[in-house]
Amino acid sequence: MKKVLLATTALVAFAGAASADVSLSGSARFGLQWNDAAVSPVPSTTLEKRVTLNIDMTTETDSGLELGARIRLRNNETALTDVNGAVVYLKSGGLKLSVGNVCGALECMPGAYAGTVGLNGNGFSNVVMNTADQLYWTWTAYSSSGAGANGVEVEYSAGDFSGMLTYAALNDLTTADNIIGAHVAYKFGDWTVALGMQDGDTNPTWDKTVLTVGGKLGDFGVGLAYADNNGTDKFTINGSYSFGATTVSAFVSDDSSVAATDNPWGLGVSYDLGGASLVAGYSNSEIGVKRATAGIKFKF
């Protein structure tokens, strides 16, 4: 990676642009996944693998204004490599404006994914914005393999305070289902509190209010999350304990959905190999779907 970074930086500089960089980063994972709800001919146990490559491009003006862009390539066990929609931004100090395949105010809210277990998230029933009645993934989010929300996003940070405002749509800003979302967060010591909301123009499924609290007590991690999903409440409590290279984690949720038959819960364990991690997890969803995953994941 370092050789690629140096080569691309030298090439751009030679072309006459000042302070420009192109860098590569990413992640990968592989292992096995089990789903007791799999329907024949799909087997209950299948291979799991994913490779993600980020291409980040940045430059800086003479006045110190940073401009940049990112595209992502992703490949998994069921799809060929996709190039996603780009996000382009400009940044000055603690203020950042992004356009295109934006992150999403709730998606990138601190604590939104706290309590996630397993190699691939095991269905993400720990996420309080996922419910049996109001469906899964009904919020603006960065797309790793599609065009994304095509929105406008403003981020601001100053000291321990941060905030984000997102205005986007599923296709483009001219459609009737435009979505606005925002969050604010404050960090004090080892603890972070965040409050977020999202509102859709026409589809009430997108209306959400989210509160998260998370932090550390020595070797213990503790988190609490709550969401009002258009009248459907969901709570999640998560915790973790680290000893040596091993971390054990767990979550339990309460989904008020009429369609919910179980309290979602999950157990996870990871072992740090130094540059990679052995990961395993078992979970039960709000409708009783049981999942297990195990494998190795790493970043580069």
PDB file of N, CA and C in Angstrom, residues 106 128-131 133-135 138 197-200 202-210 226-234 255-257:
ATOM      1  N   LEU A 106     -28.119   8.728  10.913  1.00  0.00           N
ATOM      2  CA  LEU A 106     -28.337   7.641  11.865  1.00  0.00           C
ATOM      3  C   LEU A 106     -27.336   6.508  11.660  1.00  0.00           C
ATOM      4  N   VAL A 128     -31.228  -0.958  17.117  1.00  0.00           N
ATOM      5  CA  VAL A 128     -32.574  -0.574  17.558  1.00  0.00           C
ATOM      6  C   VAL A 128     -33.418   0.004  16.437  1.00  0.00           C
ATOM      7  N   MET A 129     -32.825   0.350  15.315  1.00  0.00           N
ATOM      8  CA  MET A 129     -33.584   0.856  14.171  1.00  0.00           C
ATOM      9  C   MET A 129     -34.129  -0.268  13.304  1.00  0.00           C
ATOM     10  N   ASN A 130     -33.756  -1.517  13.589  1.00  0.00           N
ATOM     11  CA  ASN A 130     -34.281  -2.690  12.896  1.00  0.00           C
ATOM     12  C   ASN A 130     -35.378  -3.325  13.743  1.00  0.00           C
ATOM     13  N   THR A 131     -36.600  -3.376  13.252  1.00  0.00           N
ATOM     14  CA  THR A 131     -37.704  -3.975  13.995  1.00  0.00           C
ATOM     15  C   THR A 131     -38.526  -4.883  13.091  1.00  0.00           C
ATOM     16  N   ASP A 133     -41.848  -4.997  12.864  1.00  0.00           N
ATOM     17  CA  ASP A 133     -42.988  -4.294  12.256  1.00  0.00           C
ATOM     18  C   ASP A 133     -42.561  -3.233  11.251  1.00  0.00           C
ATOM     19  N   GLN A 134     -41.559  -2.435  11.603  1.00  0.00           N
ATOM     20  CA  GLN A 134     -41.153  -1.307  10.771  1.00  0.00           C
ATOM     21  C   GLN A 134     -40.033  -1.666   9.795  1.00  0.00           C
ATOM     22  N   LEU A 135     -39.695  -2.937   9.717  1.00  0.00           N
ATOM     23  CA  LEU A 135     -38.740  -3.466   8.754  1.00  0.00           C
ATOM     24  C   LEU A 135     -37.290  -3.087   9.103  1.00  0.00           C
ATOM     25  N   THR A 138     -34.305   0.845   7.191  1.00  0.00           N
ATOM     26  CA  THR A 138     -35.091   1.982   6.702  1.00  0.00           C
ATOM     27  C   THR A 138     -34.511   3.296   7.219  1.00  0.00           C
ATOM     28  N   MET A 197     -32.370  11.715  14.878  1.00  0.00           N
ATOM     29  CA  MET A 197     -33.722  11.612  14.344  1.00  0.00           C
ATOM     30  C   MET A 197     -33.686  11.515  12.838  1.00  0.00           C
ATOM     31  N   GLN A 198     -34.777  10.978  12.277  1.00  0.00           N
ATOM     32  CA  GLN A 198     -34.941  10.929  10.829  1.00  0.00           C
ATOM     33  C   GLN A 198     -36.416  11.059  10.503  1.00  0.00           C
ATOM     34  N   ASP A 199     -36.724  11.770   9.419  1.00  0.00           N
ATOM     35  CA  ASP A 199     -38.110  11.977   9.019  1.00  0.00           C
ATOM     36  C   ASP A 199     -38.215  11.852   7.503  1.00  0.00           C
ATOM     37  N   GLY A 200     -39.175  11.046   7.045  1.00  0.00           N
ATOM     38  CA  GLY A 200     -39.415  10.865   5.624  1.00  0.00           C
ATOM     39  C   GLY A 200     -40.625  11.651   5.154  1.00  0.00           C
ATOM     40  N   THR A 202     -42.968  10.947   2.791  1.00  0.00           N
ATOM     41  CA  THR A 202     -44.203  10.223   2.491  1.00  0.00           C
ATOM     42  C   THR A 202     -44.341   8.894   3.218  1.00  0.00           C
ATOM     43  N   ASN A 203     -43.233   8.228   3.535  1.00  0.00           N
ATOM     44  CA  ASN A 203     -43.286   6.888   4.126  1.00  0.00           C
ATOM     45  C   ASN A 203     -42.977   6.958   5.621  1.00  0.00           C
ATOM     46  N   PRO A 204     -43.964   6.731   6.499  1.00  0.00           N
ATOM     47  CA  PRO A 204     -43.724   6.838   7.939  1.00  0.00           C
ATOM     48  C   PRO A 204     -42.747   5.791   8.484  1.00  0.00           C
ATOM     49  N   THR A 205     -42.489   4.741   7.723  1.00  0.00           N
ATOM     50  CA  THR A 205     -41.522   3.733   8.156  1.00  0.00           C
ATOM     51  C   THR A 205     -40.151   4.357   8.405  1.00  0.00           C
ATOM     52  N   TRP A 206     -39.875   5.489   7.741  1.00  0.00           N
ATOM     53  CA  TRP A 206     -38.573   6.122   7.864  1.00  0.00           C
ATOM     54  C   TRP A 206     -38.474   7.064   9.068  1.00  0.00           C
ATOM     55  N   ASP A 207     -39.558   7.273   9.794  1.00  0.00           N
ATOM     56  CA  ASP A 207     -39.551   8.203  10.919  1.00  0.00           C
ATOM     57  C   ASP A 207     -38.983   7.531  12.166  1.00  0.00           C
ATOM     58  N   LYS A 208     -37.892   8.098  12.700  1.00  0.00           N
ATOM     59  CA  LYS A 208     -37.207   7.473  13.826  1.00  0.00           C
ATOM     60  C   LYS A 208     -36.613   8.527  14.769  1.00  0.00           C
ATOM     61  N   THR A 209     -36.580   8.189  16.049  1.00  0.00           N
ATOM     62  CA  THR A 209     -35.838   8.942  17.047  1.00  0.00           C
ATOM     63  C   THR A 209     -34.964   7.951  17.813  1.00  0.00           C
ATOM     64  N   VAL A 210     -33.685   8.255  17.941  1.00  0.00           N
ATOM     65  CA  VAL A 210     -32.722   7.291  18.486  1.00  0.00           C
ATOM     66  C   VAL A 210     -31.871   7.941  19.567  1.00  0.00           C
ATOM     67  N   TYR A 226     -31.896   3.093  22.426  1.00  0.00           N
ATOM     68  CA  TYR A 226     -33.356   3.094  22.338  1.00  0.00           C
ATOM     69  C   TYR A 226     -33.759   3.797  21.050  1.00  0.00           C
ATOM     70  N   ALA A 227     -34.815   3.303  20.423  1.00  0.00           N
ATOM     71  CA  ALA A 227     -35.363   3.963  19.238  1.00  0.00           C
ATOM     72  C   ALA A 227     -36.879   3.887  19.237  1.00  0.00           C
ATOM     73  N   ASP A 228     -37.486   5.008  18.859  1.00  0.00           N
ATOM     74  CA  ASP A 228     -38.915   5.050  18.546  1.00  0.00           C
ATOM     75  C   ASP A 228     -39.013   5.004  17.032  1.00  0.00           C
ATOM     76  N   ASN A 229     -39.411   3.861  16.503  1.00  0.00           N
ATOM     77  CA  ASN A 229     -39.513   3.652  15.060  1.00  0.00           C
ATOM     78  C   ASN A 229     -40.964   3.812  14.631  1.00  0.00           C
ATOM     79  N   ASN A 230     -41.391   5.076  14.458  1.00  0.00           N
ATOM     80  CA  ASN A 230     -42.766   5.355  14.054  1.00  0.00           C
ATOM     81  C   ASN A 230     -43.762   4.660  14.984  1.00  0.00           C
ATOM     82  N   GLY A 231     -43.504   4.728  16.303  1.00  0.00           N
ATOM     83  CA  GLY A 231     -44.400   4.138  17.287  1.00  0.00           C
ATOM     84  C   GLY A 231     -43.987   2.762  17.773  1.00  0.00           C
ATOM     85  N   THR A 232     -43.026   2.136  17.122  1.00  0.00           N
ATOM     86  CA  THR A 232     -42.515   0.840  17.562  1.00  0.00           C
ATOM     87  C   THR A 232     -41.236   1.060  18.362  1.00  0.00           C
ATOM     88  N   ASP A 233     -41.278   0.738  19.653  1.00  0.00           N
ATOM     89  CA  ASP A 233     -40.129   0.944  20.522  1.00  0.00           C
ATOM     90  C   ASP A 233     -39.204  -0.264  20.500  1.00  0.00           C
ATOM     91  N   LYS A 234     -37.908   0.023  20.574  1.00  0.00           N
ATOM     92  CA  LYS A 234     -36.934  -1.055  20.704  1.00  0.00           C
ATOM     93  C   LYS A 234     -35.788  -0.596  21.594  1.00  0.00           C
ATOM     94  N   ASP A 255     -38.105  -5.735  21.487  1.00  0.00           N
ATOM     95  CA  ASP A 255     -38.778  -5.158  20.322  1.00  0.00           C
ATOM     96  C   ASP A 255     -40.281  -5.199  20.564  1.00  0.00           C
ATOM     97  N   SER A 256     -40.937  -4.026  20.578  1.00  0.00           N
ATOM     98  CA  SER A 256     -42.376  -3.974  20.869  1.00  0.00           C
ATOM     99  C   SER A 256     -43.238  -4.307  19.660  1.00  0.00           C
ATOM    100  N   SER A 257     -42.637  -4.721  18.554  1.00  0.00           N
ATOM    101  CA  SER A 257     -43.387  -5.049  17.343  1.00  0.00           C
ATOM    102  C   SER A 257     -44.439  -6.131  17.600  1.00  0.00           C
TER     103      SER A 257
END
